[in-house]
PDB file of C-alpha atoms in Angstrom:
ATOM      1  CA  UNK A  43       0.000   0.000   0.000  1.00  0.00           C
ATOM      2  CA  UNK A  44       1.216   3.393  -1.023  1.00  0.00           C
ATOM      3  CA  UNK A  45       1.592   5.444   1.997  1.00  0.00           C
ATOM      4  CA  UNK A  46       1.014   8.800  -0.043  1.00  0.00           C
ATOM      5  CA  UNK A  47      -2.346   7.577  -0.938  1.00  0.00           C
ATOM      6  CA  UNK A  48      -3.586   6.515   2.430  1.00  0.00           C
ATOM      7  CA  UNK A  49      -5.976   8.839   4.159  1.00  0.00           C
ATOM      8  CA  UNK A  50      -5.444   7.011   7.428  1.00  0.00           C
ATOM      9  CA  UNK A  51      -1.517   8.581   7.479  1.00  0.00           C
ATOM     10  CA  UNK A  52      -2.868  11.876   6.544  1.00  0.00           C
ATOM     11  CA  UNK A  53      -5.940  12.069   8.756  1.00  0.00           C
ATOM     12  CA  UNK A  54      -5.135  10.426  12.067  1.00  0.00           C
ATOM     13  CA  UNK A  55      -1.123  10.110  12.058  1.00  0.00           C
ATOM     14  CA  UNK A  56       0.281  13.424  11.071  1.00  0.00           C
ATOM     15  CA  UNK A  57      -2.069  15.388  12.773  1.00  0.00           C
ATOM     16  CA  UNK A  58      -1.617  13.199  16.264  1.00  0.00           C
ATOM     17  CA  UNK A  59       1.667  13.665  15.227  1.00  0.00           C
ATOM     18  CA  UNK A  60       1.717  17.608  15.710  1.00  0.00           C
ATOM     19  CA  UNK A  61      -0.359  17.838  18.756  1.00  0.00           C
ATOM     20  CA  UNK A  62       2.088  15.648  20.345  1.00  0.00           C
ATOM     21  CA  UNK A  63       5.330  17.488  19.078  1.00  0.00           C
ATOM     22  CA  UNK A  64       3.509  20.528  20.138  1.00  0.00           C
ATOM     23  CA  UNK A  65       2.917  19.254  23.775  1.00  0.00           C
ATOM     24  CA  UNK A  66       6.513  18.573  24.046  1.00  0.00           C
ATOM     25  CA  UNK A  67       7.889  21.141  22.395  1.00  0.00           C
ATOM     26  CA  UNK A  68       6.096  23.833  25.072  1.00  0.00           C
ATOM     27  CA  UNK A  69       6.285  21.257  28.188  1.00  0.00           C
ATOM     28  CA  UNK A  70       9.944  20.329  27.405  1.00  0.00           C
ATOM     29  CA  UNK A  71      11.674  22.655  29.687  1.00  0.00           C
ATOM     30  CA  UNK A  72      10.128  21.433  32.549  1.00  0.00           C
ATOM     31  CA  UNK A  73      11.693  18.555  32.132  1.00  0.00           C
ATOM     32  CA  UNK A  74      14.491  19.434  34.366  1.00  0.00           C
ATOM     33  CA  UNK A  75      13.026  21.614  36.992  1.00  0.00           C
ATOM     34  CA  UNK A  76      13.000  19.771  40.508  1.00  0.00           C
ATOM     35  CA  UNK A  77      10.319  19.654  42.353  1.00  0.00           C
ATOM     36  CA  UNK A  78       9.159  23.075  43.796  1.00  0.00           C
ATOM     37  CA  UNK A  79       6.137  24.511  45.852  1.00  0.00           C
ATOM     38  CA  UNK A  80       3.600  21.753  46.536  1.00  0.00           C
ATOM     39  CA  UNK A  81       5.836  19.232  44.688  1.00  0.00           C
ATOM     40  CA  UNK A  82       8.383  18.960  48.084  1.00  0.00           C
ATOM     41  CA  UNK A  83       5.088  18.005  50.320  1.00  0.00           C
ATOM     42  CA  UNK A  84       3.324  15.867  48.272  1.00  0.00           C
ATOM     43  CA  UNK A  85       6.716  13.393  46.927  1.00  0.00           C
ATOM     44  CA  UNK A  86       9.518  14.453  48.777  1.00  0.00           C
ATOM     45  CA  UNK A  87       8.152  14.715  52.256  1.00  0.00           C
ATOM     46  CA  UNK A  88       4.569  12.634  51.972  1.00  0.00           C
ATOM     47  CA  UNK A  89       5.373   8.874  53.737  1.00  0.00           C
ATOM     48  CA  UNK A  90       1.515   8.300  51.671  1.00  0.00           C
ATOM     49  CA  UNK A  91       3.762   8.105  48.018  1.00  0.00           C
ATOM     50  CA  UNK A  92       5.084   4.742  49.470  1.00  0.00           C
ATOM     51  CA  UNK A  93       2.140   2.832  49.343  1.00  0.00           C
ATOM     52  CA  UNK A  94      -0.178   3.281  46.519  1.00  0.00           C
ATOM     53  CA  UNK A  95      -2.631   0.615  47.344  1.00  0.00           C
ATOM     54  CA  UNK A  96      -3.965   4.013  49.906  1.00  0.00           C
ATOM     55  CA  UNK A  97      -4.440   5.691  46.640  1.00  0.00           C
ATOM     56  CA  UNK A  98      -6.762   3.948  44.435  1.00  0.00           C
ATOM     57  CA  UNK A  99      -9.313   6.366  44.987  1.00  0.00           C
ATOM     58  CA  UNK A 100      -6.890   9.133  43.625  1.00  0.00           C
ATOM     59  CA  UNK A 101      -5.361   8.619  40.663  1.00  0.00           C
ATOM     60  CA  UNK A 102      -2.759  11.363  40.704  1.00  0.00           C
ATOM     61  CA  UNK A 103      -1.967  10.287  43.728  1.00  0.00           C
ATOM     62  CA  UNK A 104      -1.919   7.022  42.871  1.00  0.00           C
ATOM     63  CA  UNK A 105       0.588   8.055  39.722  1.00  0.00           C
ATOM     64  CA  UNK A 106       2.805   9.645  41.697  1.00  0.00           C
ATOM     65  CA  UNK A 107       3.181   6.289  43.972  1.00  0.00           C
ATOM     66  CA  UNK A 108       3.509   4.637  41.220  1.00  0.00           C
ATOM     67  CA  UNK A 109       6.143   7.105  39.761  1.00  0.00           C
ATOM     68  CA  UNK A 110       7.942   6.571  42.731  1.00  0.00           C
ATOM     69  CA  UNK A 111       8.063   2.841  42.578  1.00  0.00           C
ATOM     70  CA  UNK A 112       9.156   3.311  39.015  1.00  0.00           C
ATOM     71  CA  UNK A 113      11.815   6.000  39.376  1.00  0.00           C
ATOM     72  CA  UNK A 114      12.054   7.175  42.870  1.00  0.00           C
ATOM     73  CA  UNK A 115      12.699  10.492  43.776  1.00  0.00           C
ATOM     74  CA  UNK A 116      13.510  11.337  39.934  1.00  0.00           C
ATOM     75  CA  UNK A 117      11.530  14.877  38.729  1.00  0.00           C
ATOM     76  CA  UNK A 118      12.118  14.472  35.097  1.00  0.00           C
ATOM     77  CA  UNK A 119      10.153  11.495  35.359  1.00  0.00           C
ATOM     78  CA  UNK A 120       7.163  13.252  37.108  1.00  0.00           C
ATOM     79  CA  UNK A 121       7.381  16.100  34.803  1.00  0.00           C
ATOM     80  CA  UNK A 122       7.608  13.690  31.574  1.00  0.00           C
ATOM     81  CA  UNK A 123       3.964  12.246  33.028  1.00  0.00           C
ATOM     82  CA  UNK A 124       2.356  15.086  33.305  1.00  0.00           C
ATOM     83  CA  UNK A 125       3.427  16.143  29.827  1.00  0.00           C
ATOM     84  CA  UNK A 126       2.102  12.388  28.238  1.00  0.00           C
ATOM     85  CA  UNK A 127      -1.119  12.945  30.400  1.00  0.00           C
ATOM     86  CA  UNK A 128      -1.692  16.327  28.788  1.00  0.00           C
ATOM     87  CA  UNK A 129      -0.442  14.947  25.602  1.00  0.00           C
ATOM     88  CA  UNK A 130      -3.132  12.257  25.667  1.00  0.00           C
ATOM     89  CA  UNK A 131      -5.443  15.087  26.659  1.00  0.00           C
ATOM     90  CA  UNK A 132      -4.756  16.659  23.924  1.00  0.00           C
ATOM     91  CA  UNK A 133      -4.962  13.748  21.266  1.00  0.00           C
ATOM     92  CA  UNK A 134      -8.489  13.393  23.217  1.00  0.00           C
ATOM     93  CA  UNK A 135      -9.779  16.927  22.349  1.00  0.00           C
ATOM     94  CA  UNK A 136      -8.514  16.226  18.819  1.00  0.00           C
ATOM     95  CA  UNK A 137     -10.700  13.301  18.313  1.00  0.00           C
ATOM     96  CA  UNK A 138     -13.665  15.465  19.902  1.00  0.00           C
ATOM     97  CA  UNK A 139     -13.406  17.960  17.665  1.00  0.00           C
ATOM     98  CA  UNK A 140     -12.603  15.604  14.742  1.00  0.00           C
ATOM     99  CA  UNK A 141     -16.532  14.517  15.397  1.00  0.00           C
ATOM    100  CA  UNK A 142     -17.603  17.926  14.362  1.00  0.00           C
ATOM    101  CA  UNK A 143     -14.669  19.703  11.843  1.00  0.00           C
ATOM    102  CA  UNK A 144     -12.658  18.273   9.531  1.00  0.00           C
ATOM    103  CA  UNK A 145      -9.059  17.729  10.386  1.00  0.00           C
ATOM    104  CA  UNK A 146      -7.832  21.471  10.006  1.00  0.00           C
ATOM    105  CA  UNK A 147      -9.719  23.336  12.175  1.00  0.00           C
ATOM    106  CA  UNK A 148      -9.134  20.212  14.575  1.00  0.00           C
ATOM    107  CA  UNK A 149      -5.346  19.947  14.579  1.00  0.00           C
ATOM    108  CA  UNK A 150      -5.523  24.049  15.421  1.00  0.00           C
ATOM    109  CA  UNK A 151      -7.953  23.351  18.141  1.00  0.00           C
ATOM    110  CA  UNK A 152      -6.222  20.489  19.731  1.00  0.00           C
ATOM    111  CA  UNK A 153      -2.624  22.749  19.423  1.00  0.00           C
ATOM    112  CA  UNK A 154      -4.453  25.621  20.835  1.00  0.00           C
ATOM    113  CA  UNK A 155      -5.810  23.621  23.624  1.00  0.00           C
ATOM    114  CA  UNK A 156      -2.402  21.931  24.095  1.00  0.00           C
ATOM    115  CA  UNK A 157      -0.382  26.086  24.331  1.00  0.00           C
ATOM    116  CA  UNK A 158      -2.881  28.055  26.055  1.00  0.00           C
ATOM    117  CA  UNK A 159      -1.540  29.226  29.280  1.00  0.00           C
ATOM    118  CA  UNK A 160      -3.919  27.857  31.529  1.00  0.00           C
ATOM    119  CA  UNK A 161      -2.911  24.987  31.776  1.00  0.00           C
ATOM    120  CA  UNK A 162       1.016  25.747  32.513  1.00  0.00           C
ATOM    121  CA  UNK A 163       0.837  25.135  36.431  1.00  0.00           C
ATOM    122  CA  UNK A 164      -1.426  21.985  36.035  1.00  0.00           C
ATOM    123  CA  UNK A 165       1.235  20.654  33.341  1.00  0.00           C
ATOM    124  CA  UNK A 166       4.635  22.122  35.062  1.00  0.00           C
ATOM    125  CA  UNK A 167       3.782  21.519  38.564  1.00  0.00           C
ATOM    126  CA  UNK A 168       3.597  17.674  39.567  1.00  0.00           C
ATOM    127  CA  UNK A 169       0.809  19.041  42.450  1.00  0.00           C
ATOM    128  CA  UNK A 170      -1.293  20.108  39.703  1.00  0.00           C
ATOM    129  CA  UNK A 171      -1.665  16.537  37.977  1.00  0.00           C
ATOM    130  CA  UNK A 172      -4.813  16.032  39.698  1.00  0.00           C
ATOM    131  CA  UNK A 173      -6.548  18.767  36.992  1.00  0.00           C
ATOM    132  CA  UNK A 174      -4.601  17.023  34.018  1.00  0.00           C
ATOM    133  CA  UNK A 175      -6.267  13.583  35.709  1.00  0.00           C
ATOM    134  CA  UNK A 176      -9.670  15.105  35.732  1.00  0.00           C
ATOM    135  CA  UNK A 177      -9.424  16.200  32.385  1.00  0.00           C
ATOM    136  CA  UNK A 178      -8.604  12.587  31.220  1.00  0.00           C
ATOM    137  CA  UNK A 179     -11.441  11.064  33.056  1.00  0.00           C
ATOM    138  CA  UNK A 180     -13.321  14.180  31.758  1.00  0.00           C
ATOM    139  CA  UNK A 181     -12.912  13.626  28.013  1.00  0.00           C
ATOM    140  CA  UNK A 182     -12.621   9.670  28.479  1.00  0.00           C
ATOM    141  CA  UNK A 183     -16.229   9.817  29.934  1.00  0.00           C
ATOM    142  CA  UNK A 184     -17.560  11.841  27.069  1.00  0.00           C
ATOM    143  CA  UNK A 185     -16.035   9.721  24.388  1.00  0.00           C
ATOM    144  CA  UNK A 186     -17.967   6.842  26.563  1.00  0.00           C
ATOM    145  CA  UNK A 187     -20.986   8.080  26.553  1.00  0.00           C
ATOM    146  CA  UNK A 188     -20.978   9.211  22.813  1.00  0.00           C
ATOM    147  CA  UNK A 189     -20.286   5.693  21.995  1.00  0.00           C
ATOM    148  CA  UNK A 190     -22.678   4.130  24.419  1.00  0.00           C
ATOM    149  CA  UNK A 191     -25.326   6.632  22.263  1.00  0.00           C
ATOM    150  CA  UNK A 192     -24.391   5.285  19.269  1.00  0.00           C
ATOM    151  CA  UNK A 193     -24.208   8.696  17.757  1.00  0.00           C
ATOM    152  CA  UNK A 194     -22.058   9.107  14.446  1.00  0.00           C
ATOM    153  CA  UNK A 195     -20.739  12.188  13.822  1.00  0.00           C
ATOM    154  CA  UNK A 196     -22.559  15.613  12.940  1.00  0.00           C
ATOM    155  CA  UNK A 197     -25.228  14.212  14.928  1.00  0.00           C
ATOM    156  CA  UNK A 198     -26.848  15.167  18.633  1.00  0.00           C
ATOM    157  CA  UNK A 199     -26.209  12.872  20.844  1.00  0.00           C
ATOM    158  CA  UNK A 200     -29.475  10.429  21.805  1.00  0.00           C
ATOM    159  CA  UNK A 201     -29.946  10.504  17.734  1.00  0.00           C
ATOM    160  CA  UNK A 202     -27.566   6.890  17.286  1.00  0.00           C
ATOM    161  CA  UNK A 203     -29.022   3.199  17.022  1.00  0.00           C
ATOM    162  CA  UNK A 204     -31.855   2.035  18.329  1.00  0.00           C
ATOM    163  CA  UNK A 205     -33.725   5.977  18.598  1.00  0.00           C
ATOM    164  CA  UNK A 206     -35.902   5.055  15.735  1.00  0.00           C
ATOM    165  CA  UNK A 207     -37.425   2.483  16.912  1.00  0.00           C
ATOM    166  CA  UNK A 208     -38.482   4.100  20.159  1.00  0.00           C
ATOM    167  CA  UNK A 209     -40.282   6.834  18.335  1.00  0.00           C
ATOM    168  CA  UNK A 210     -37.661   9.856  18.893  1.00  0.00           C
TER     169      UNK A 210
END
């Protein structure tokens, strides 16, 4: 197959392929800060990131235990999982707004989202993982319940399978 012909590379790949470069390419730096503020009393001085079986109700707290286990005490490595989460994030609000535009105005969307500013602490600071968390879950649990509607896209959600035969 003749990769220059196949939508697939130049619909899903390339553009994941930008947001991604994008998230790294603002996020990099951070890479070797240590940990500062909130960072020092939540995995430097917390006994709690020793055991994450305490955490499974929190999963950034329950990353950063697992972080731990990984890596220990190692920032770049807490810094480099923020930067996937919000790289995933990003790949996530892609695919939402792939439902609705065509891949342009996505790929600008999902960059946009990726550089704005607000999200610099949440990204940068390892204490501020819990908002990157909540926006996984967040988009996760939309994608779910768009597919559990069986809505295609361009259409409302409640529209998919199985409407038509209930009389809506």
């Amino acid at each position: 197959m003749n990769s220059a012909k196949n939508p697939f590379i130049y619909h899903t790949v390339v553009p994941l392929a930008i947001v991604v470069g994008v998230c790294f390419l603002i996020y990099a730096n951070s890479l070797g800060i240590p940990f500062i503020s909130d960072d020092i009393e939540i995995i430097e001085r917390s006994t709690l990131v020793f055991r994450p079986w305490f955490h499974w109700a929190r999963p950034s707290d329950f990353m950063n235990s697992f972080n731990y286990l990984l890596f220990g005490l190692n920032p770049t490595t807490h810094h480099l999982t923020s930067i996937v989460l919000h790289a995933i994030n990003s790949i996530l609000v892609f695919f939402l707004l792939r439902l609705f535009f065509r891949v342009g105005p996505s790929i600008l969307g999902a960059c946009l989202f990726a550089v704005h500013p607000v999200h610099c602490e949440a990204v940068s600071w390892i204490s501020g993982r819990i908002y990157v968390t909540l926006g996984l879950f967040t988009l996760a649990g939309y994608f779910l319940y768009y597919s559990a509607t069986g809505a295609k896209a361009g259409e409302k959600p409640g529209q998919g399978r199985g409407d038509e035969k209930r009389g809506r």
